[in-house]
Short mmCIF file of C-alpha atoms in Angstrom, two decimals:
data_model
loop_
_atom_site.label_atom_id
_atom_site.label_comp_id
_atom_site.label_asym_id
_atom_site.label_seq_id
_atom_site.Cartn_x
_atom_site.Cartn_y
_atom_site.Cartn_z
CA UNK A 1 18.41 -20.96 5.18
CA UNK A 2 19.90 -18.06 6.97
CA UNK A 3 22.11 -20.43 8.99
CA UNK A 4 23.33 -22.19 6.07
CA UNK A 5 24.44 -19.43 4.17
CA UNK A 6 26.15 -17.83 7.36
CA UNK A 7 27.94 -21.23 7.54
CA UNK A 8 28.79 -21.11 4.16
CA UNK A 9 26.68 -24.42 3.42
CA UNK A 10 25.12 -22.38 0.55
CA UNK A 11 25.54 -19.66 -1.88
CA UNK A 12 21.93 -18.63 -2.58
CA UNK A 13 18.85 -18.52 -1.37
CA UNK A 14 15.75 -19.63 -3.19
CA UNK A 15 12.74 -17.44 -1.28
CA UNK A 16 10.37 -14.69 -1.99
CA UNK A 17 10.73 -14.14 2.03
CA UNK A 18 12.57 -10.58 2.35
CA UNK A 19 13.32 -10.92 6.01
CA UNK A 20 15.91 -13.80 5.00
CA UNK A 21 18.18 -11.50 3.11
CA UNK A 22 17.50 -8.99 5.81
CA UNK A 23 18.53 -10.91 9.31
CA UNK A 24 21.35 -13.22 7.72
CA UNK A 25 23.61 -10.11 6.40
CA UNK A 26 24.81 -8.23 3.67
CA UNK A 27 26.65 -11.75 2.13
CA UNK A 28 23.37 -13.14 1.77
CA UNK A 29 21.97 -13.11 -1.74
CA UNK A 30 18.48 -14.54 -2.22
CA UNK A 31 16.67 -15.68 -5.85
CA UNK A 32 13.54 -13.56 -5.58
CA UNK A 33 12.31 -14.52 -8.48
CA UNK A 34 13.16 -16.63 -11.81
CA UNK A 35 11.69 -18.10 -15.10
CA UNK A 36 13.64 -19.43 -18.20
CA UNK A 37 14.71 -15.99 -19.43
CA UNK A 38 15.17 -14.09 -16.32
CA UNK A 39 15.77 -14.11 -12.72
CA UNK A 40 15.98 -11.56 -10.16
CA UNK A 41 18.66 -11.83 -6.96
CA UNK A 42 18.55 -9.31 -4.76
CA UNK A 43 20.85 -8.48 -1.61
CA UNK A 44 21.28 -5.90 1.22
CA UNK A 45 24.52 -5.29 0.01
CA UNK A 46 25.45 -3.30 -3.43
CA UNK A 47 29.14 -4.65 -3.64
CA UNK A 48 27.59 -8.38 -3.09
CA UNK A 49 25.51 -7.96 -5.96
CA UNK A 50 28.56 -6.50 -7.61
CA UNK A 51 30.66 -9.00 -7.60
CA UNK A 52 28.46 -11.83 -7.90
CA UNK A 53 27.76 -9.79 -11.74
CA UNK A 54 31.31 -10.55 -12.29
CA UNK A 55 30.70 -14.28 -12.42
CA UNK A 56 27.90 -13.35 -15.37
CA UNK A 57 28.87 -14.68 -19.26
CA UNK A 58 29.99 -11.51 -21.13
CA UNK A 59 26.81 -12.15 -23.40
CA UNK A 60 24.50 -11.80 -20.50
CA UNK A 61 22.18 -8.74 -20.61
CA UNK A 62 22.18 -8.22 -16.51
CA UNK A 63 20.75 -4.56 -14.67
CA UNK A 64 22.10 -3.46 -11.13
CA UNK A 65 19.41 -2.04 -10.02
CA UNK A 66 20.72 0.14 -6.45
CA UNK A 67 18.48 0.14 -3.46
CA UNK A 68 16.99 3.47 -2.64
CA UNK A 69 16.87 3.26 0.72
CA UNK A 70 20.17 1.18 1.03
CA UNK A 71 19.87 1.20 5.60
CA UNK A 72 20.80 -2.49 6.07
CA UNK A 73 24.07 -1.81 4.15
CA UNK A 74 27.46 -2.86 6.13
CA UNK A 75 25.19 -2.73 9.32
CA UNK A 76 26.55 -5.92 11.05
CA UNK A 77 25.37 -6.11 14.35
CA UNK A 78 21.95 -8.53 14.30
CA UNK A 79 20.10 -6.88 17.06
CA UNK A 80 20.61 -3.79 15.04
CA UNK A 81 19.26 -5.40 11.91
CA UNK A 82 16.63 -7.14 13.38
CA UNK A 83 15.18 -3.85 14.93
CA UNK A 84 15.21 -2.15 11.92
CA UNK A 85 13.28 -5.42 10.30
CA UNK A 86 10.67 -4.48 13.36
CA UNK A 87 10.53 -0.88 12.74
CA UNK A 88 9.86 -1.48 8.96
CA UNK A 89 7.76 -4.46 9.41
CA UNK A 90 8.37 -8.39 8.73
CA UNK A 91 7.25 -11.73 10.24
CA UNK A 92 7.65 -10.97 13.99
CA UNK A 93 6.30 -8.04 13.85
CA UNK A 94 4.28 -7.51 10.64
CA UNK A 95 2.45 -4.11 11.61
CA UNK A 96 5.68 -2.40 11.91
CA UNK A 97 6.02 1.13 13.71
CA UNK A 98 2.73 3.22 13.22
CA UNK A 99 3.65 5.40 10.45
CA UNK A 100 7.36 4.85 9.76
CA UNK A 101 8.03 2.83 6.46
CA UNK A 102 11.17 2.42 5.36
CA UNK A 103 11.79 5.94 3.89
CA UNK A 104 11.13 7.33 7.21
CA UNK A 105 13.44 5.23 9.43
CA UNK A 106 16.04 5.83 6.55
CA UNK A 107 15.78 9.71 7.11
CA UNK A 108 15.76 9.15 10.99
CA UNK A 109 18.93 7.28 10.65
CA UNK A 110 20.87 10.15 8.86
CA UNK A 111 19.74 12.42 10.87
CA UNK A 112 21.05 10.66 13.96
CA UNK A 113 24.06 10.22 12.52
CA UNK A 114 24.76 13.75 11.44
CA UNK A 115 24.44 14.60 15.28
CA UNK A 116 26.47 11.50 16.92
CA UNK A 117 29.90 11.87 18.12
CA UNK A 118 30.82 8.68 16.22
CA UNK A 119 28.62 7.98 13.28
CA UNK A 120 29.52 4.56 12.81
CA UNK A 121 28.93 3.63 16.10
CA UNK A 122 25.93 1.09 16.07
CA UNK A 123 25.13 1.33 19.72
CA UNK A 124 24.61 4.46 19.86
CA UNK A 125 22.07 4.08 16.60
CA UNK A 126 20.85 0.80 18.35
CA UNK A 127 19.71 2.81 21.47
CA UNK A 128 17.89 5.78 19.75
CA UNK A 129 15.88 3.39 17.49
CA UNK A 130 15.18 1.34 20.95
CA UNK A 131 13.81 4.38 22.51
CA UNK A 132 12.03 5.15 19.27
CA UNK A 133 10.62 1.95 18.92
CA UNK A 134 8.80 1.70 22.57
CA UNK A 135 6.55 4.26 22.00
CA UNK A 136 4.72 1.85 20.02
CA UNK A 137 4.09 -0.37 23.32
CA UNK A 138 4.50 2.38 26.20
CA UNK A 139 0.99 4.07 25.73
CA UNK A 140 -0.58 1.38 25.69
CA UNK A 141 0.79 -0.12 28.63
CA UNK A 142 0.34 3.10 30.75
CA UNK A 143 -3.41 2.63 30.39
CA UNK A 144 -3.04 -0.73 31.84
CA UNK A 145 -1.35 -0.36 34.89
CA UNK A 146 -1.91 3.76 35.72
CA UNK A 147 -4.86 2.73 38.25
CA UNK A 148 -2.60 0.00 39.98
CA UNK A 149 0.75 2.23 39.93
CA UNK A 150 -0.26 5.39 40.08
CA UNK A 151 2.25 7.53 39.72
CA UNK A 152 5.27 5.30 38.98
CA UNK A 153 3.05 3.92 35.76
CA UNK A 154 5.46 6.11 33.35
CA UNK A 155 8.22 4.45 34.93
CA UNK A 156 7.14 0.97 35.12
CA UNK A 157 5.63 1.09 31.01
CA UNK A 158 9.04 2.34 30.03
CA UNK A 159 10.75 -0.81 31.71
CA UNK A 160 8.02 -3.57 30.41
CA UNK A 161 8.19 -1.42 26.75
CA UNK A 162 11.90 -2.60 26.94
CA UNK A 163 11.24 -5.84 27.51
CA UNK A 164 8.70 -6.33 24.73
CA UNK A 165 11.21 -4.54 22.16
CA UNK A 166 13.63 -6.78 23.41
CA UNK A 167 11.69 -10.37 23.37
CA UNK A 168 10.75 -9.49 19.78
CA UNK A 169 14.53 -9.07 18.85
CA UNK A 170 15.15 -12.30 20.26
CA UNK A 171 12.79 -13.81 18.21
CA UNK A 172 14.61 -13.19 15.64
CA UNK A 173 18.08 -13.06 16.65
CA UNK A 174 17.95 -16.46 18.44
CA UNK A 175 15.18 -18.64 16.73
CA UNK A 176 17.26 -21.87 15.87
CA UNK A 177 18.88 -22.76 12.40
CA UNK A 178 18.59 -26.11 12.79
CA UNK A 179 15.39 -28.82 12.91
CA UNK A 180 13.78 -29.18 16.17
CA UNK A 181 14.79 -32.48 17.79
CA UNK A 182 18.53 -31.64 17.30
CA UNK A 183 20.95 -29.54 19.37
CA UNK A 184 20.00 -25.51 19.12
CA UNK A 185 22.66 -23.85 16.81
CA UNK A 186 21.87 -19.68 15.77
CA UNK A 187 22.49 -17.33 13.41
CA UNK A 188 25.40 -15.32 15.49
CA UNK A 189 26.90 -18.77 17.03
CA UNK A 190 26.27 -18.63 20.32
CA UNK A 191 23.73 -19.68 21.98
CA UNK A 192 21.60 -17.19 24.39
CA UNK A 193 22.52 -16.72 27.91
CA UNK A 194 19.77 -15.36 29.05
CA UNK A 195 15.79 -14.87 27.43
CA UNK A 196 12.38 -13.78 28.30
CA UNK A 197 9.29 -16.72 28.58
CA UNK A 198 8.21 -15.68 25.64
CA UNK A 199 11.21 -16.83 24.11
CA UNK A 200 11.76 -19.95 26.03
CA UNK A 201 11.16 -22.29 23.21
CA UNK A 202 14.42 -20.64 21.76
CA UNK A 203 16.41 -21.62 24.82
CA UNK A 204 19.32 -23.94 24.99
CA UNK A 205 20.23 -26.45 27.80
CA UNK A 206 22.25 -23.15 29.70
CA UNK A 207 20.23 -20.04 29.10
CA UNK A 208 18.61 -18.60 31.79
CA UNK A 209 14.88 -17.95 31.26
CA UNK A 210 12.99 -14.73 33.36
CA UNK A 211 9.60 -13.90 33.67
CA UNK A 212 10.11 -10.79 30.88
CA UNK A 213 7.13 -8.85 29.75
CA UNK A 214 3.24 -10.05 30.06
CA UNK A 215 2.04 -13.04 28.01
CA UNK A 216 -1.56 -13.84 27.32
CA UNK A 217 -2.76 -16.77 25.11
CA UNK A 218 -4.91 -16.14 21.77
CA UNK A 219 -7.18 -18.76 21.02
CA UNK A 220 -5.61 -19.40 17.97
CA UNK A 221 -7.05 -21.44 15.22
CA UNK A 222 -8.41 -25.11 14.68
CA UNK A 223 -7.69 -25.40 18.29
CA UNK A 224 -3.92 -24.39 18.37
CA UNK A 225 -3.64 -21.96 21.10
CA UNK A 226 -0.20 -19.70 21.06
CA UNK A 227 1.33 -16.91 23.71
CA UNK A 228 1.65 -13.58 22.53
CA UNK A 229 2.95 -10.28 24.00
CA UNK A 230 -0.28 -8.51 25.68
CA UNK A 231 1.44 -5.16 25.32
CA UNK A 232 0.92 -5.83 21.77
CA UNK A 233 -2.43 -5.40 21.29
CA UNK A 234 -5.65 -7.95 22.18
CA UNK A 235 -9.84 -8.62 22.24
CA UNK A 236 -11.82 -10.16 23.80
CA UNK A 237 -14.50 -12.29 22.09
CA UNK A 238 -17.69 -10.99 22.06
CA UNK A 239 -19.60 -14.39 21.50
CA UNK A 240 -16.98 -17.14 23.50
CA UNK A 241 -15.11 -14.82 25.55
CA UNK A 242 -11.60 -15.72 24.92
CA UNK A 243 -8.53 -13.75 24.75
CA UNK A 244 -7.27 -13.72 20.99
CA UNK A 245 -4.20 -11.11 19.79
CA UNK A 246 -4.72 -8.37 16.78
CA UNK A 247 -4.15 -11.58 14.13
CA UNK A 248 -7.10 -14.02 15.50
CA UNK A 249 -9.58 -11.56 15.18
CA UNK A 250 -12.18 -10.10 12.87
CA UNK A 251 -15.29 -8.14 12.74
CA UNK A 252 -18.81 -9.21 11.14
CA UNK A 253 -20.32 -6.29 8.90
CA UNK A 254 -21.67 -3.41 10.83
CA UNK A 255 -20.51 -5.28 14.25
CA UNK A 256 -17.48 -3.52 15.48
CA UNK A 257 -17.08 -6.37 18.72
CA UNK A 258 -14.09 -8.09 17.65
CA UNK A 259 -14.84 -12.18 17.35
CA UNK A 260 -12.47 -15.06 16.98
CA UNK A 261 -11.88 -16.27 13.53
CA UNK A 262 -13.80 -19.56 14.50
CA UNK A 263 -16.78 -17.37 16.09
CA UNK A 264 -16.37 -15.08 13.05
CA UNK A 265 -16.87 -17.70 10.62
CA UNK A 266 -19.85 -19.35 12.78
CA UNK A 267 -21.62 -15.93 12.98
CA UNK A 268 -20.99 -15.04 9.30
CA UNK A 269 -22.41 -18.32 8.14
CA UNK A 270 -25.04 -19.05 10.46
CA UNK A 271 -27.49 -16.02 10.34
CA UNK A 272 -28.75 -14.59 13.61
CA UNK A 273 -32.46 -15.62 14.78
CA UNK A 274 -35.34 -13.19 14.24
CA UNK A 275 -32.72 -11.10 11.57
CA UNK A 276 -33.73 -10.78 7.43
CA UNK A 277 -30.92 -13.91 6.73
CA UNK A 278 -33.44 -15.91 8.82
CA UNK A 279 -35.89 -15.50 7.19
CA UNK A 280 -38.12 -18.47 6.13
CA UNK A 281 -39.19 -18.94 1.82
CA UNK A 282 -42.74 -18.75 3.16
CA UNK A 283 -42.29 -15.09 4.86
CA UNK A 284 -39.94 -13.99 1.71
CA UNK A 285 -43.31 -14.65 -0.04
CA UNK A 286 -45.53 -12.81 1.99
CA UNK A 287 -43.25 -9.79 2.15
CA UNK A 288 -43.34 -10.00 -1.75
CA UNK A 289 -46.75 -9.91 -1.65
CA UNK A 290 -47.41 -7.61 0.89
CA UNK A 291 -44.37 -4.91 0.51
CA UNK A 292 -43.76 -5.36 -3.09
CA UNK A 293 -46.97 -6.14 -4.15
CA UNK A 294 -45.66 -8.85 -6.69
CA UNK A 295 -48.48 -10.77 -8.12
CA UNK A 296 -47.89 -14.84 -8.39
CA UNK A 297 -45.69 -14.48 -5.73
CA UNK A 298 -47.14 -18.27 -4.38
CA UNK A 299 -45.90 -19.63 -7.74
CA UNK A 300 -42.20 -18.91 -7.00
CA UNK A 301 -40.23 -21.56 -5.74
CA UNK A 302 -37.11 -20.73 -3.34
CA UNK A 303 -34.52 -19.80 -5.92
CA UNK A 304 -37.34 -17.54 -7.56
CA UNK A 305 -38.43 -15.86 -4.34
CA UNK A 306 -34.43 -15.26 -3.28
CA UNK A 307 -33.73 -13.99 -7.00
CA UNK A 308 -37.35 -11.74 -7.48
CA UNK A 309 -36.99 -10.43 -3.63
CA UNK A 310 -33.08 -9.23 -4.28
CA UNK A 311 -34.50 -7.15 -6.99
CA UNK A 312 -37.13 -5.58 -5.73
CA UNK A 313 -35.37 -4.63 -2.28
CA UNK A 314 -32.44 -2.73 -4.39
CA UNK A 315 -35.19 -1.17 -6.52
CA UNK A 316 -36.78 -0.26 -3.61
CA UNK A 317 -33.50 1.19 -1.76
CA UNK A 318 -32.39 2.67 -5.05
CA UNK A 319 -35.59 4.60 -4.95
CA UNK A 320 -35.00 5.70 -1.40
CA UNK A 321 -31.69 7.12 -1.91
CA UNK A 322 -33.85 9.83 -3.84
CA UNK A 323 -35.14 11.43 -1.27
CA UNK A 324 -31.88 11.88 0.49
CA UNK A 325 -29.86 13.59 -3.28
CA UNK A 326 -28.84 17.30 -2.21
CA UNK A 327 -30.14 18.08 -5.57
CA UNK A 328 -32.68 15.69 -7.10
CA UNK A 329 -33.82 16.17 -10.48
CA UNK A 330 -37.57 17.51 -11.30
CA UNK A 331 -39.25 18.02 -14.62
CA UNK A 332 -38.75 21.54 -15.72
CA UNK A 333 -42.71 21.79 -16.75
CA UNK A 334 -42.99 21.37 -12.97
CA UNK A 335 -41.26 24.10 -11.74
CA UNK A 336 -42.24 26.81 -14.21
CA UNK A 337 -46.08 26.12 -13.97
CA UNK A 338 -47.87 29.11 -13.14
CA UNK A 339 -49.77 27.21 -10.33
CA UNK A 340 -46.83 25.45 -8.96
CA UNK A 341 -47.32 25.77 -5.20
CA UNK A 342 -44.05 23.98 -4.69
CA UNK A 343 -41.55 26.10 -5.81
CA UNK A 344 -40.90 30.16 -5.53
CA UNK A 345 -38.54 31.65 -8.61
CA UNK A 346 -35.22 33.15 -7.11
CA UNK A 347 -33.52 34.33 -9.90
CA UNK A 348 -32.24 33.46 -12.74
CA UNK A 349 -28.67 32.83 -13.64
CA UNK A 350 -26.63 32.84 -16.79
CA UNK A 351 -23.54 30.34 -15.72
CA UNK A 352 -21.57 32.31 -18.37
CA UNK A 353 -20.77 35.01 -16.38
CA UNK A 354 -19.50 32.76 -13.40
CA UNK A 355 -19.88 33.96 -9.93
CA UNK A 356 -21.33 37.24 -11.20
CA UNK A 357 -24.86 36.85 -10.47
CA UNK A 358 -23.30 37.33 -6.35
CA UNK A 359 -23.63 41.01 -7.29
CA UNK A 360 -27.20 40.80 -8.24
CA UNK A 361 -29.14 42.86 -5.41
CA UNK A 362 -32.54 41.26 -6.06
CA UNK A 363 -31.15 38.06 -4.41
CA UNK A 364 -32.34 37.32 -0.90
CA UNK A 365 -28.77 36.79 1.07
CA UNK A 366 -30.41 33.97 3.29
CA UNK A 367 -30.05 32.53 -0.17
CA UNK A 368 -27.10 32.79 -1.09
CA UNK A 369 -25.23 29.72 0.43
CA UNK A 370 -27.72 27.43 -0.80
CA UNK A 371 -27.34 29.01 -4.27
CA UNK A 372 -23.11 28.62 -3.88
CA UNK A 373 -23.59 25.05 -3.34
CA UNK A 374 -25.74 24.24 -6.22
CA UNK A 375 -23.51 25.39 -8.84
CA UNK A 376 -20.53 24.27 -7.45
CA UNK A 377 -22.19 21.06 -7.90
CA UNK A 378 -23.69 21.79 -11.44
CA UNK A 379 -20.24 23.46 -12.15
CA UNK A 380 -18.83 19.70 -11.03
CA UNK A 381 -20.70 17.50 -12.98
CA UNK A 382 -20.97 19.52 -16.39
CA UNK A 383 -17.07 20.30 -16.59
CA UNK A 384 -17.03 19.07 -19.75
CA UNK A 385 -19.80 21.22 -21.19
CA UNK A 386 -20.09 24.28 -22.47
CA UNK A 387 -22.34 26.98 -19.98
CA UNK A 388 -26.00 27.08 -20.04
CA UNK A 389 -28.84 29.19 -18.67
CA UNK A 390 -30.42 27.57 -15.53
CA UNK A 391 -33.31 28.17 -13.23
CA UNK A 392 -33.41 28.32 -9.61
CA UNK A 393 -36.27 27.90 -8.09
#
């Protein structure tokens, strides 16, 4: 779609995909949305969206609607663009830079340019966002080679960050606009002279392809293994031991080890030996009987053990988050018997008068904090009411 409308083959694009509007250039105007009253185009560029109004019937109730952030405006270089698109996030790289959304790289950009000799000059903005965008890969990659390099690790992270900033842009830069099975034509025209492996799919009949930065393969899913960057990020998984990248991965509850997605499912579904899932009906009955006490328990068939033992285990939990409530409730005939040999009066407090009762000398100071924190939570939870006398006890 991007190549078509770069070749002027088309004058829209039809896609909720924001990275098309983004990599093919500020003539680019994509249909984000539609239905039979309205539609929504939106473009990188105000004066596209400007003129394309002008084509609108005078009848036609239409809103412009300016970007706030407007950084892809008039930028044309497409390594420029596309590292923004990484900074910011999109399908290369969907995590974006840690922390920097677009409101951030927009006030990194003006400040850069209030300090560059030439403020229009995209290199120059091209090289600081470089620099600023391998610090996303260079720790990392310092912890891997530090024991191996020593000394030089700074030096050799800083070249393989490079690289990895650099394969992603030609991911985008140079993936083909054309089917597979034909001859490779991209976005810019040209084809690439030179790439990384990890690009190598990308390549045409001439371009040169080096080694670049590490690959490792993921596991994938359904069998499809893929190459990805390992400064980016990867597991190990704990049950089959393959490699799989910071996509093919997930946890299982409480488990923090990292699984692949067909492990993952496998472990989710298929409940560990000896644990509660396992359980058999038969044992579910006897725990009824035994734990819960729940007469007739023998009478239940499976559906009716599952549903009776789910309710008695949260009545039983709910009953044991009691004992662990900073300040459980207690009958007040309780606390003021005479003979009560569970609680000691303190004092007591009229909530009225705030935080006055702190001045009251009869109050043991080894108290105090204790005290504090009980009505700031009574405080809490009866904002809405008007004061009352309590008792402390």
């Amino acid at each position: 779609m991007a190549g078509q409308i770069r070749n002027k083959d088309a004058v829209m694009v039809l896609s909720t995909d924001t990275d098309i509007p983004l990599i093919t250039g500020d003539s680019c105007i994509s249909i984000k949305g539609f239905s039979k009253k309205n539609f929504e185009l939106v473009s990188t560029s105000k004066a596209t969206l400007e003129k394309a109004m002008t084509f609108l019937g005078a009848d036609t109730k239409a809103e412009l609607m300016a970007a706030v952030h407007p950084i892809f405006e008039r930028v044309n270089d497409d390594r420029l663009r596309s590292l923004m698109m990484l900074i910011s996030g999109c399908d290369v790289f969907p995590s974006g830079l840690k922390n920097v959304g677009i409101t951030k790289l927009s006030k990194t950009i003006d400040e850069f340019k209030k300090t560059a000799h030439d403020p229009v000059d995209e290199t120059a903005l091209f090289e600081h966002l470089i620099e600023m965008m391998k610090k996303e890969f260079k720790p990392r990659l310092v912890e891997e080679i530090k024991e191996v390099y020593a000394d030089e690790a700074d030096a050799f992270a800083d070249v393989e960050a490079e690289e990895v900033v650099q394969a992603h842009l030609d991911a985008l830069v140079y993936e083909p606009t054309n089917k597979d099975g034909e001859e490779k034509t991209y976005l810019g025209g040209e084809p690439p002279k030179e790439l990384f492996r990890y690009c190598e799919e990308f390549a045409a009949s001439d371009t040169k392809v080096s080694r670049g930065p590490t690959i490792l393969k993921c596991k994938g899913v359904g069998g499809k293994e893929h190459n990805f960057l390992a400064a980016c990020g990867h597991s190990t998984c704990a049950n089959c031991k393959h490699d799989v990248c910071t996509y093919c991965q997930a946890t299982i509850g409480m488990d923090t080890n990292a699984y692949c997605l067909l492990c993952s499912a496998t472990e989710s579904l298929v409940p560990e030996i000896g644990s509660e899932a396992a359980e058999s009906i038969d044992a579910r009955r006897t725990r009824l009987i035994n734990v819960h006490h729940f007469a007739g328990a023998d009478n239940l068939d499976s559906d009716e053990v599952e549903d009776v033992l789910e309710v008695m285990d949260f009545i039983r939990d709910y009953r044991a988050q009691g004992s662990t409530v900073p300040f459980p409730l207690y009958k007040t005939e309780e606390m003021e018997a005479e003979m009560s040999s569970k609680w000691e009066e303190i004092a007591e407090i009229d909530f009225s008068n705030g935080g006055a009762f702190l001045a009251d000398g009869s109050i043991n100071q080894k108290h105090i904090p204790g005290i504090m924190k009980f009505f700031a939570a009574v405080m809490g939870s009866n904002a809405n009411k008007s004061p009352h006398s309590n008792k402390f006890s």
